[in-house]
PDB file of C-alpha atoms in Angstrom:
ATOM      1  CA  UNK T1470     -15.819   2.855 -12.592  1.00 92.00           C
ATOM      2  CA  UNK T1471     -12.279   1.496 -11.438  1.00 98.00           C
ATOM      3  CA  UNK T1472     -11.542   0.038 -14.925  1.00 98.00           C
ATOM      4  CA  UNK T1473     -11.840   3.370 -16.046  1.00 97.00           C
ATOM      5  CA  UNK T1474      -9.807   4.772 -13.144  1.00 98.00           C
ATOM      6  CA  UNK T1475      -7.134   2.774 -13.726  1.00 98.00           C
ATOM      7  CA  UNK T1476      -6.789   2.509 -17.696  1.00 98.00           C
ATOM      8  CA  UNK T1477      -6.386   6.458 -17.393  1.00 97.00           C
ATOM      9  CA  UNK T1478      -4.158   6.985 -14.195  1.00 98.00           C
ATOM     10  CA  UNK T1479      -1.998   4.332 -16.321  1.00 97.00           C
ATOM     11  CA  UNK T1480      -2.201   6.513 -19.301  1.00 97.00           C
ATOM     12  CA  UNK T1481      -1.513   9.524 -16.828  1.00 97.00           C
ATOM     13  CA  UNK T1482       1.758   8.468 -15.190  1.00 97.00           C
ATOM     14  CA  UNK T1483       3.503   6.885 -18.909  1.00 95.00           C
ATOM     15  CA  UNK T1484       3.075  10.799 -20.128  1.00 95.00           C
ATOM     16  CA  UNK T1485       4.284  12.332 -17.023  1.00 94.00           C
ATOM     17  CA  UNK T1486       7.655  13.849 -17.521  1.00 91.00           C
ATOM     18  CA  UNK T1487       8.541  15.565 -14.054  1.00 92.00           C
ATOM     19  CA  UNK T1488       7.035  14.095 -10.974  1.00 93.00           C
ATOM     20  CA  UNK T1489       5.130  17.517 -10.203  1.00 92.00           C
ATOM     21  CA  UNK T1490       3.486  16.906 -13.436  1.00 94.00           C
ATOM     22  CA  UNK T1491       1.100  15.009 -11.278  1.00 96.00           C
ATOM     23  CA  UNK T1492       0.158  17.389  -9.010  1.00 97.00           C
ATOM     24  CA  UNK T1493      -2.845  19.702 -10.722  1.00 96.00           C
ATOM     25  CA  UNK T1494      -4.307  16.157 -11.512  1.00 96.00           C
ATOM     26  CA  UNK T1495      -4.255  15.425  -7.741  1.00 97.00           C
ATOM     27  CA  UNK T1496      -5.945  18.484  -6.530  1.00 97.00           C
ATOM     28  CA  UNK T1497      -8.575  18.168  -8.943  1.00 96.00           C
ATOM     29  CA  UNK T1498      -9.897  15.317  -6.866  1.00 97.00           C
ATOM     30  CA  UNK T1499      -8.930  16.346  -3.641  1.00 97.00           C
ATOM     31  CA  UNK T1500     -10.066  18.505  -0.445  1.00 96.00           C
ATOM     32  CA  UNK T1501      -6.475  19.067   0.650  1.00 97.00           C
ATOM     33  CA  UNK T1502      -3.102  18.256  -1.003  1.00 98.00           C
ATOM     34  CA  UNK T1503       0.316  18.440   0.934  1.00 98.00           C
ATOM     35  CA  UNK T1504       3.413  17.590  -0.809  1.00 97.00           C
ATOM     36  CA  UNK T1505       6.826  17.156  -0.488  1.00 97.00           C
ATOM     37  CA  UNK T1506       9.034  17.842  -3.283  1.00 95.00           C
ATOM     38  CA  UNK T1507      12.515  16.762  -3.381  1.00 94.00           C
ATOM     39  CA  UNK T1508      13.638  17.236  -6.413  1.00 88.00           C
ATOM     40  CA  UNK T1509      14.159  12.791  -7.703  1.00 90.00           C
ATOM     41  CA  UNK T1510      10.990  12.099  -5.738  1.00 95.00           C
ATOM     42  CA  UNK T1511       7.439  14.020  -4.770  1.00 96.00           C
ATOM     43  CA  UNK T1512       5.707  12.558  -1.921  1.00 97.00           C
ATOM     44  CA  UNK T1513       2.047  13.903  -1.453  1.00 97.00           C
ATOM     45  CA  UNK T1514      -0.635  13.191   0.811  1.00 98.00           C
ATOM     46  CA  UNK T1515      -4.491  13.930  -0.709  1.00 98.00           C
ATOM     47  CA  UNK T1516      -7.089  14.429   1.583  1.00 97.00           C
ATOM     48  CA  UNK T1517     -11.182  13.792   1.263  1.00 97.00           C
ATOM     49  CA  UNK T1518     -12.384  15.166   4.253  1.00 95.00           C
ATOM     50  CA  UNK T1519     -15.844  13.451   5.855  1.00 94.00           C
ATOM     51  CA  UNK T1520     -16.533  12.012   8.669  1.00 95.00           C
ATOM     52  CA  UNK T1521     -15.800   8.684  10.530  1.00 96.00           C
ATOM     53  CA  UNK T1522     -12.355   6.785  11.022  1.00 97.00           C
ATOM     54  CA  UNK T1523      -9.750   7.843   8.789  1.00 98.00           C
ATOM     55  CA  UNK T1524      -8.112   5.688   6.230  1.00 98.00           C
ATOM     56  CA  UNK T1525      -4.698   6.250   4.920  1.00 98.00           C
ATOM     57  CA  UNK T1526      -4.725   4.207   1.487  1.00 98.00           C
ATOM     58  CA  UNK T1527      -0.858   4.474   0.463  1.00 98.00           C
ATOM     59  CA  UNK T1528       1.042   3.337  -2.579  1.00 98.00           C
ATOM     60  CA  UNK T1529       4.126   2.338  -1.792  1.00 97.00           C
ATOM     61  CA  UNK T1530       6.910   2.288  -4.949  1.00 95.00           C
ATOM     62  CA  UNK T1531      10.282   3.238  -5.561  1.00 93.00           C
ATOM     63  CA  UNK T1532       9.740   4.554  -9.233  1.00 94.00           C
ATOM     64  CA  UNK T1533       6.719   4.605 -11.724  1.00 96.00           C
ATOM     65  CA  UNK T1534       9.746   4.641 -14.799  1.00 94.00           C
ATOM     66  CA  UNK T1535      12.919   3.436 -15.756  1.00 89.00           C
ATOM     67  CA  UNK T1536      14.204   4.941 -18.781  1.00 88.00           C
ATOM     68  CA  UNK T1537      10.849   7.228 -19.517  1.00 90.00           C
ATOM     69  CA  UNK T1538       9.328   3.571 -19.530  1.00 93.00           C
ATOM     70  CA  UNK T1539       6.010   2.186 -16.858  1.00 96.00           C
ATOM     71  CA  UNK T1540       7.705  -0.528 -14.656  1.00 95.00           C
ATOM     72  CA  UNK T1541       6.267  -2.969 -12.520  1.00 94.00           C
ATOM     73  CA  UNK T1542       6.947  -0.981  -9.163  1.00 95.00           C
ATOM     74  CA  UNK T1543       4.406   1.495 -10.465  1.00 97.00           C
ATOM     75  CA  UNK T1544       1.567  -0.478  -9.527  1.00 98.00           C
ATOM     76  CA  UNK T1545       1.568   1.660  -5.998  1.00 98.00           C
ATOM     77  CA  UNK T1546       1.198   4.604  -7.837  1.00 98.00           C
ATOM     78  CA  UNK T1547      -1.286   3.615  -9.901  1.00 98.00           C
ATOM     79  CA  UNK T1548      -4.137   1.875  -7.503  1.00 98.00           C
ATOM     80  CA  UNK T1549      -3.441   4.493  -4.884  1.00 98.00           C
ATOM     81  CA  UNK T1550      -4.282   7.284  -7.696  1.00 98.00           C
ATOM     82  CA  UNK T1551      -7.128   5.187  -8.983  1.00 98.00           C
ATOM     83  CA  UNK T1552      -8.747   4.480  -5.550  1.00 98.00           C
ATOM     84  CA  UNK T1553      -8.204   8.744  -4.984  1.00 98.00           C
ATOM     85  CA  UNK T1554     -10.598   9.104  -8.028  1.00 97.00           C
ATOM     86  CA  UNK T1555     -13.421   7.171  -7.016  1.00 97.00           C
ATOM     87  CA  UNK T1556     -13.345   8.064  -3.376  1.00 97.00           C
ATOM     88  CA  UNK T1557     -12.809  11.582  -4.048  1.00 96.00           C
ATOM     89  CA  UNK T1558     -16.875  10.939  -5.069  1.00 91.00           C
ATOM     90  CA  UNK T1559     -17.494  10.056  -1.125  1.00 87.00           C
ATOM     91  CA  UNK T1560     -16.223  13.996  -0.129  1.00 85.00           C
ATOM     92  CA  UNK T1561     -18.043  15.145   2.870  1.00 83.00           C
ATOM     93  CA  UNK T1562     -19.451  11.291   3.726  1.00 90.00           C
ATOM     94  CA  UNK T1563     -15.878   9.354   4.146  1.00 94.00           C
ATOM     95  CA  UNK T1564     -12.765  10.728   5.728  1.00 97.00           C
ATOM     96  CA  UNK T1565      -9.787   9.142   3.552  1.00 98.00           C
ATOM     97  CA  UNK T1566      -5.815   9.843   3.000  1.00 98.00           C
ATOM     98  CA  UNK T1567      -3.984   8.370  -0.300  1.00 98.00           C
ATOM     99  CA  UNK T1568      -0.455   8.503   0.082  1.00 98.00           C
ATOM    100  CA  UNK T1569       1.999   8.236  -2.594  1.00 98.00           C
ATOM    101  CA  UNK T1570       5.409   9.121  -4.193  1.00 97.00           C
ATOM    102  CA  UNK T1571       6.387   9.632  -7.766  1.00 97.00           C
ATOM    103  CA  UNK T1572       9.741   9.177  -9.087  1.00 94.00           C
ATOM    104  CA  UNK T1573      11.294   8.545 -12.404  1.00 92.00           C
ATOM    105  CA  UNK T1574      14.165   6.962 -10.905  1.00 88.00           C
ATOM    106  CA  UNK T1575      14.919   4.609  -8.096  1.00 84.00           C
ATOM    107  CA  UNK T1576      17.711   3.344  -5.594  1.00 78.00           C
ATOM    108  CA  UNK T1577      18.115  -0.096  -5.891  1.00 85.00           C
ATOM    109  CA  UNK T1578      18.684  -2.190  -2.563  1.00 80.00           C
ATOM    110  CA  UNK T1579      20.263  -5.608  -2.323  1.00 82.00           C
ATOM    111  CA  UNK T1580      17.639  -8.760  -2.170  1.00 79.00           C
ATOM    112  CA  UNK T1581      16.890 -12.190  -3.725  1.00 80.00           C
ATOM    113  CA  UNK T1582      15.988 -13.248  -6.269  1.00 82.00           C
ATOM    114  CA  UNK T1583      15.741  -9.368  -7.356  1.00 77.00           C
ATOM    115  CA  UNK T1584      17.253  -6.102  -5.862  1.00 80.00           C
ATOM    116  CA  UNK T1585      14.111  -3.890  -4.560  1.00 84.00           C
ATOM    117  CA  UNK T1586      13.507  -0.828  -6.006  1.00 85.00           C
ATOM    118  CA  UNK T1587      12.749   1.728  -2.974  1.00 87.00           C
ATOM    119  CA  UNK T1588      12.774   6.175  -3.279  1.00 89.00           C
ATOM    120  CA  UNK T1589      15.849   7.416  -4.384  1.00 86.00           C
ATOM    121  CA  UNK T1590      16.256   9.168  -1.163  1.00 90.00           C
ATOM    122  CA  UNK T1591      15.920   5.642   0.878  1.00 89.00           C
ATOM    123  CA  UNK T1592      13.285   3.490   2.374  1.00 90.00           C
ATOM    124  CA  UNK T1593      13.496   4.887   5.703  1.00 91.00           C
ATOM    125  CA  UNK T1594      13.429   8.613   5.337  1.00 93.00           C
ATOM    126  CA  UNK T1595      10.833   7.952   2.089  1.00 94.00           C
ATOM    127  CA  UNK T1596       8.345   6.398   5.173  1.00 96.00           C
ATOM    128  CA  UNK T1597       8.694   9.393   7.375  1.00 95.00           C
ATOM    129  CA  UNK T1598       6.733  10.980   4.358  1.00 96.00           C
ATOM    130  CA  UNK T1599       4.304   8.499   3.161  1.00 97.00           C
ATOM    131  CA  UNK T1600       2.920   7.192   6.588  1.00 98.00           C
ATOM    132  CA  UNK T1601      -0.056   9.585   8.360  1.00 98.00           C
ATOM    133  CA  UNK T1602       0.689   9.064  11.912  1.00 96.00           C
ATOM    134  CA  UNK T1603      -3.158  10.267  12.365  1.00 97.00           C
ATOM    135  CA  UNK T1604      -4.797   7.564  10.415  1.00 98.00           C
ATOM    136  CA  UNK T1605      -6.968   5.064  12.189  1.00 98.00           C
ATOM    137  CA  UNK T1606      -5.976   2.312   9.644  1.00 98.00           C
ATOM    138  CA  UNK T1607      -3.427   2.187   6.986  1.00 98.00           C
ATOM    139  CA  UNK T1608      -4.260  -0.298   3.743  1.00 99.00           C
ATOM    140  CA  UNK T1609      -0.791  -0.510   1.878  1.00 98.00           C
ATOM    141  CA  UNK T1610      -0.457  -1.525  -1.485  1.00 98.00           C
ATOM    142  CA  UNK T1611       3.031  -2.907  -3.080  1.00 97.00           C
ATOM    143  CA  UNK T1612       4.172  -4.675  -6.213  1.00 96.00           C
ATOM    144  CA  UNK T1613       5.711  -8.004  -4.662  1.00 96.00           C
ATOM    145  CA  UNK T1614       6.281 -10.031  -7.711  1.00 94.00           C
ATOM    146  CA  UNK T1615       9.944 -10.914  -7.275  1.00 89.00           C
ATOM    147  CA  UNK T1616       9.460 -13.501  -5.321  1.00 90.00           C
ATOM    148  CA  UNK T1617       9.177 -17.250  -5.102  1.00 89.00           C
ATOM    149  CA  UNK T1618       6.153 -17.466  -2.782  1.00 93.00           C
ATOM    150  CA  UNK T1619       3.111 -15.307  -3.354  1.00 95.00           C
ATOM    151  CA  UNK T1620       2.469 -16.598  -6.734  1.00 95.00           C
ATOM    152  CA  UNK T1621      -1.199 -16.098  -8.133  1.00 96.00           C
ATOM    153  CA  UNK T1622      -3.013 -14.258 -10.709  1.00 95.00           C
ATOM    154  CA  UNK T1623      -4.435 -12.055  -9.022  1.00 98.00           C
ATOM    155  CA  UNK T1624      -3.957  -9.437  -5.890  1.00 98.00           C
ATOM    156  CA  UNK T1625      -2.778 -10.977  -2.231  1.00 98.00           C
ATOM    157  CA  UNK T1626      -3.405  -9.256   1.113  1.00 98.00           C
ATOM    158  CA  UNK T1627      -1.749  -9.861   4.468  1.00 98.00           C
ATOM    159  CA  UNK T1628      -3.278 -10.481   7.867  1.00 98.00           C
ATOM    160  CA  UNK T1629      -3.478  -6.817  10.285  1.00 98.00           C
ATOM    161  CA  UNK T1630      -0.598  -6.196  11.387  1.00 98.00           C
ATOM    162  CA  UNK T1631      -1.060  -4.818  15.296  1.00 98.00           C
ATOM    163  CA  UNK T1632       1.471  -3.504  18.039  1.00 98.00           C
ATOM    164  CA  UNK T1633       4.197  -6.546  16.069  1.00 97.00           C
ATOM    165  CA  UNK T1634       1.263  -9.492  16.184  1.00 98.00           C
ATOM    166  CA  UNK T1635      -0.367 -10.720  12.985  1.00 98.00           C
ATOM    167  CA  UNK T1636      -3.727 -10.815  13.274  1.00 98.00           C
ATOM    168  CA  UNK T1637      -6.020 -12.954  11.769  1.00 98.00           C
ATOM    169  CA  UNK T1638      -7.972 -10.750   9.228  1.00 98.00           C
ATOM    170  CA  UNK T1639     -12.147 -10.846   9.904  1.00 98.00           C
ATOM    171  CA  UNK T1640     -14.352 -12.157   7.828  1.00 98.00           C
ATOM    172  CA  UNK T1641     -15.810  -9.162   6.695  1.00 98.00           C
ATOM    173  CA  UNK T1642     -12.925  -8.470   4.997  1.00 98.00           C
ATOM    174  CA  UNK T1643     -12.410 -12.005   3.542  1.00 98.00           C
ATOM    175  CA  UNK T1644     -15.645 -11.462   2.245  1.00 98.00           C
ATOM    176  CA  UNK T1645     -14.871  -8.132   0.771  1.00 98.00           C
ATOM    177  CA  UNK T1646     -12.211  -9.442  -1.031  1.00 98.00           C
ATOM    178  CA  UNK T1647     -14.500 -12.628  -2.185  1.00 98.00           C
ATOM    179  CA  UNK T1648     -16.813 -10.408  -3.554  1.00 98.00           C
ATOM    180  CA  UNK T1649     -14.383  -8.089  -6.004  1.00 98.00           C
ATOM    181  CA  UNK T1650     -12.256 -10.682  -7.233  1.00 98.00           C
ATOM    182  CA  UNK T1651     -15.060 -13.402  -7.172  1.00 98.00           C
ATOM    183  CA  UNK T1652     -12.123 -16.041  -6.111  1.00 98.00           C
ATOM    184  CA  UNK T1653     -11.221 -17.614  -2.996  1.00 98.00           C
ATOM    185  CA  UNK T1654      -8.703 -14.991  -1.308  1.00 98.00           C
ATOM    186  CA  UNK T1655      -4.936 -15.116  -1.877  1.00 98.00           C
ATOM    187  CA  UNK T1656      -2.828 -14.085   1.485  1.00 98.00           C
ATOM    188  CA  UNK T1657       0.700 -12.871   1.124  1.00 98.00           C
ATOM    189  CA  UNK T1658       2.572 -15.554   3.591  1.00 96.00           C
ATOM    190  CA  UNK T1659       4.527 -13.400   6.384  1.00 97.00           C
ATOM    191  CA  UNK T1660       7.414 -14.172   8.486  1.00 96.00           C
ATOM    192  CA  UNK T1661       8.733 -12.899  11.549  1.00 95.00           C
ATOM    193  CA  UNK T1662      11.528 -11.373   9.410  1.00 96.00           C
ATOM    194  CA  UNK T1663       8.808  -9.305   7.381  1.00 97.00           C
ATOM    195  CA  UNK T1664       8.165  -7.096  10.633  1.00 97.00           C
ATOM    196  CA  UNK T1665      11.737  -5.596  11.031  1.00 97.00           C
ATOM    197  CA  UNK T1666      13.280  -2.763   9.557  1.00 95.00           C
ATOM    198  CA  UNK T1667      14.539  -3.004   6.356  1.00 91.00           C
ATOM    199  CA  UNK T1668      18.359  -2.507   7.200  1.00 90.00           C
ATOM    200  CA  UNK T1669      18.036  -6.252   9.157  1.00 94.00           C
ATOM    201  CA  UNK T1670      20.378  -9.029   7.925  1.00 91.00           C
ATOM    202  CA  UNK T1671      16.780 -10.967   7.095  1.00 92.00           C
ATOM    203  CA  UNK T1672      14.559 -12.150   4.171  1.00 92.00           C
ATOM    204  CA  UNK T1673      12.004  -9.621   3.727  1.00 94.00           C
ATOM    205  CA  UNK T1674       9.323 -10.635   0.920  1.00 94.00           C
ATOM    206  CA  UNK T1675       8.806  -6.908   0.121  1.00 93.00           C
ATOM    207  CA  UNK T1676       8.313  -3.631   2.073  1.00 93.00           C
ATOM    208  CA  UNK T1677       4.552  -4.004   1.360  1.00 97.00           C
ATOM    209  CA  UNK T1678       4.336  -3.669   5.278  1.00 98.00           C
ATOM    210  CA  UNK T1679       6.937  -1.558   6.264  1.00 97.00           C
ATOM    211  CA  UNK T1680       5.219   1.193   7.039  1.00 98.00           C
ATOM    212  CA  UNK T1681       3.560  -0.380   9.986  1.00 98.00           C
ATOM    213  CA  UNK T1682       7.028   0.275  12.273  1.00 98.00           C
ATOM    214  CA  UNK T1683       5.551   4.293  11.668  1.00 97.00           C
ATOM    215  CA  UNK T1684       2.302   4.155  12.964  1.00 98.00           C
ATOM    216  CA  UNK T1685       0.252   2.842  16.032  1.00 97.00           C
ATOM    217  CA  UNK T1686      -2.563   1.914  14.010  1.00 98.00           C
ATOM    218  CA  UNK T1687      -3.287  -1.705  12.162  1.00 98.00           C
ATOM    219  CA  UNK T1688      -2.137  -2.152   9.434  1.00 98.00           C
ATOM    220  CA  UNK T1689      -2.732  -4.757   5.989  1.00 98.00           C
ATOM    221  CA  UNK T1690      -0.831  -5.108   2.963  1.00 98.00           C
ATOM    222  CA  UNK T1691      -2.588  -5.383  -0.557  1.00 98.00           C
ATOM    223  CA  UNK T1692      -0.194  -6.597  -3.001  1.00 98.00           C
ATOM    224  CA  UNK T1693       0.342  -7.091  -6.680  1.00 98.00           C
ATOM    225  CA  UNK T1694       1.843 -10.607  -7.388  1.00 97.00           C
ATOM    226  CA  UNK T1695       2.239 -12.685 -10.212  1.00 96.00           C
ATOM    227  CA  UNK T1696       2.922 -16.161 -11.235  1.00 94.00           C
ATOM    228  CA  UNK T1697       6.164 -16.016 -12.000  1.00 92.00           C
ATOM    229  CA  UNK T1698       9.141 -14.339  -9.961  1.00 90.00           C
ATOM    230  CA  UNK T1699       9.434 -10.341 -11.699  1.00 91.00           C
ATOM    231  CA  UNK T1700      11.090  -7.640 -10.523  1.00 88.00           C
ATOM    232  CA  UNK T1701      10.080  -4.351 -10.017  1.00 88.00           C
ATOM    233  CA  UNK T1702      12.315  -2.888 -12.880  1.00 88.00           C
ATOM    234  CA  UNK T1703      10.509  -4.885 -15.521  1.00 91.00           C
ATOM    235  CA  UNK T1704       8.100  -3.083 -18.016  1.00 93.00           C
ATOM    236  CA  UNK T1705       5.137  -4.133 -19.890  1.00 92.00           C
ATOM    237  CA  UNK T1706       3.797  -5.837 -16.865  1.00 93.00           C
ATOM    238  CA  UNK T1707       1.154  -4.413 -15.384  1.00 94.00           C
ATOM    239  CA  UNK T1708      -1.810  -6.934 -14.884  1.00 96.00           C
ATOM    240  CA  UNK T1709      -5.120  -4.719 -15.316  1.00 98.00           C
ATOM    241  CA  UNK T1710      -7.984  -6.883 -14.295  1.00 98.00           C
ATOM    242  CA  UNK T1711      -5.338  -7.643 -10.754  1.00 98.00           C
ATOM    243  CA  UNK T1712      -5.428  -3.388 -10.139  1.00 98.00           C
ATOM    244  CA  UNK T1713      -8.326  -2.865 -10.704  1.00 98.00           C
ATOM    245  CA  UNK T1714      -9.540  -5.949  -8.307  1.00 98.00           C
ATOM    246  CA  UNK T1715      -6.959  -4.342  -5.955  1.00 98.00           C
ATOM    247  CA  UNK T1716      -9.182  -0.684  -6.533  1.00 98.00           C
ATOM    248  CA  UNK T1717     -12.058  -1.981  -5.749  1.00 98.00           C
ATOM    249  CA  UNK T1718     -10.609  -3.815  -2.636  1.00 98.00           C
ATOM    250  CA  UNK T1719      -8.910  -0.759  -1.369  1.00 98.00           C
ATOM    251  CA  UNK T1720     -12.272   1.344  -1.722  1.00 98.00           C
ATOM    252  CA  UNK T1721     -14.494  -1.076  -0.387  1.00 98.00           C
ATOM    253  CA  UNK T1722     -12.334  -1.834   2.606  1.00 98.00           C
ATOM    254  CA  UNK T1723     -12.067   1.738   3.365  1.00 98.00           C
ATOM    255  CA  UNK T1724     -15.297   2.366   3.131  1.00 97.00           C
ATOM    256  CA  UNK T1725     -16.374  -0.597   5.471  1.00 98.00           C
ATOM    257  CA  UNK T1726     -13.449   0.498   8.216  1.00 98.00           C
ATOM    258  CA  UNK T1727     -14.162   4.166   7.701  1.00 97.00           C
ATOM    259  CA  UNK T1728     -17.874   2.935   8.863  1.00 96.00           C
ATOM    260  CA  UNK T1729     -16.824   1.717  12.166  1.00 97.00           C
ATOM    261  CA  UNK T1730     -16.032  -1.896  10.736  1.00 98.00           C
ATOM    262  CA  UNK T1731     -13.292  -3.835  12.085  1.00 97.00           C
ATOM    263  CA  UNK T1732     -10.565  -5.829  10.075  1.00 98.00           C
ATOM    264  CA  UNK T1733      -9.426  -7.884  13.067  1.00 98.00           C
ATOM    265  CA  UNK T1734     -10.255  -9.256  15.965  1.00 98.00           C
ATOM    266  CA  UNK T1735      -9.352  -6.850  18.915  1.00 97.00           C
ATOM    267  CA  UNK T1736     -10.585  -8.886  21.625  1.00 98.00           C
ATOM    268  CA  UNK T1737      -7.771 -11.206  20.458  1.00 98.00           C
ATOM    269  CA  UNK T1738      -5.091  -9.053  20.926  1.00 98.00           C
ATOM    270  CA  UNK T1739      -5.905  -8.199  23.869  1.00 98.00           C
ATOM    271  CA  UNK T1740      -6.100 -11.618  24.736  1.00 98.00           C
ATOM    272  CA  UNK T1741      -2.637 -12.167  23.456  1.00 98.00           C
ATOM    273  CA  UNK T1742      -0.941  -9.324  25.184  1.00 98.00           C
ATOM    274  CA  UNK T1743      -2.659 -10.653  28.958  1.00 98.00           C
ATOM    275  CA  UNK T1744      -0.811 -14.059  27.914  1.00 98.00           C
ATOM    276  CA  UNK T1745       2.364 -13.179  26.242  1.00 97.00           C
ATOM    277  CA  UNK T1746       3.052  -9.343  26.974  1.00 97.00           C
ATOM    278  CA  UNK T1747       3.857  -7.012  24.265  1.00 97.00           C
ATOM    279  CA  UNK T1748       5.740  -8.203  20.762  1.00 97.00           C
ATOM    280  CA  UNK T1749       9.662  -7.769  21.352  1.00 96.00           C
ATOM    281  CA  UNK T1750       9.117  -6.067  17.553  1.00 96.00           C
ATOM    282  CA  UNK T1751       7.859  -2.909  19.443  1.00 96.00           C
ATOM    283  CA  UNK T1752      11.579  -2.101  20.608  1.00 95.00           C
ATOM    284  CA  UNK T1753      12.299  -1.376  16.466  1.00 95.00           C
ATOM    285  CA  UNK T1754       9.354   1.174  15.711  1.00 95.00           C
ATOM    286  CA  UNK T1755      10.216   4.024  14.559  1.00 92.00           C
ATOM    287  CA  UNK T1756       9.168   7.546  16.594  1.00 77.00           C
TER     288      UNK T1756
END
């Protein structure tokens, strides 16, 4: 049950003390763990290895504390860990990555109305770690409550992001999210802006998608949002009904792609690129 999931990977990460704290919990659900530690930060990668496409879930967050204290930026952490427990029941029948890093501290870059809070050893270098280049689609999830635009009660998700066009999601997957949250969906708006790196003089709503400039796959962005503008260093925050609608998203998305579903239209990118060429945005990937 994802309620369950996520009530005790919350409970999990507020008595962590070290960020390798976390890592016997990981392999106790996983196939395969690889890890990175680096002392402030611990990225790790768990595998569940089946068959069909792999699916990178991948929690983006630049700490899970501030001052031994949960904070909003957790909410990465804490679906990615939660959606690792109840896939880790598909092993052998689903072929899934979830991608995270834990922290107790975080480097704070500039941006309105609140400074993000990204790995203390910097967004870019932090994405080298958390992105699977082999991954045939990449859901990534990101608290993106300081803001003045996505503002609902519940989760938002992006359109697929594609070879720099933003494609219009299927409606499979509208229906997906339909069906968890029982609510008409609520899209994260994007701007051109939201597609280059980080260290561009640009309004960027969040790094929710960031990770797309790493990877040739498509991409969306599940994010937590709220109502009002909050940044990530705030505590007491975290909205439980929103993660665990975000869970169950996550799972059942992965489990429909991971089936040979599609989350866009590919015929329409193709379509695109006969009529406009490739996106200009492909010149700032990252190798």
């Amino acid at each position: 049950m994802m309620l369950k999931s996520v009530i005790e990977t919350i409970e999990l990460l507020q008595d962590l003390k070290k960020p390798g704290d976390i890592l016997d919990y990981v392999k106790k659900y996983s196939d395969e763990v690889q890890y990175w530690d680096l002392g402030e930060v611990l990225f790790l990668r768990s595998y569940i290895k089946g068959v069909g496409k792999k699916i990178e879930v991948l929690g983006r967050l630049g700490s899970i504390k501030i001052n031994n204290l949960l904070v909003s930026d957790a909410d990465g952490a804490i679906i990615a860990l939660a959606v690792l427990r109840e896939l880790s029941k598909e092993r052998q029948s689903g072929n899934y990555v979830i991608s995270t890093s834990i922290s107790l501290s975080a480097k704070l870059i500039q941006h309105e109305p609140f400074n993000f809070m990204v790995p203390p050893i910097g967004i870019e270098e932090a994405l080298n770690y958390e992105v699977d280049k082999q991954a045939d689609f990449i859901i990534s999830i990101d608290s993106t409550k300081g803001n003045r635009i996505a503002k609902y009660s519940d989760f938002a998700i992006t359109h697929v992001i594609k070879d720099g066009y933003i494609m219009k999601v299927s409606d499979e997957v509208l229906d997906i999210y339909e069906k968890v949250t029982d609510h008409e969906p609520y899209f994260v708006p994007l701007t051109s802006s939201d597609l280059t790196p980080m260290d561009f003089n640009s309004y960027h709503i969040s790094t929710l998608i960031s990770p797309w400039l790493y990877t040739e796959s498509p991409l969306i962005g599940v994010a937590t949002v709220s109502k009002f503008a909050i940044p990530g260093y705030e505590t007491g925050v975290q909205n439980i009904s929103m993660l665990e609608n975000a869970g169950k998203f996550c799972v059942e998305l992965s489990r429909f792609i991971n089936k040979g579903g599609s989350a866009f239209d590919e015929k329409e990118l193709i379509e695109l690129k006969n009529k406009l060429g490739e996106s200009n945005l492909l010149k700032v990937k990252r190798k």
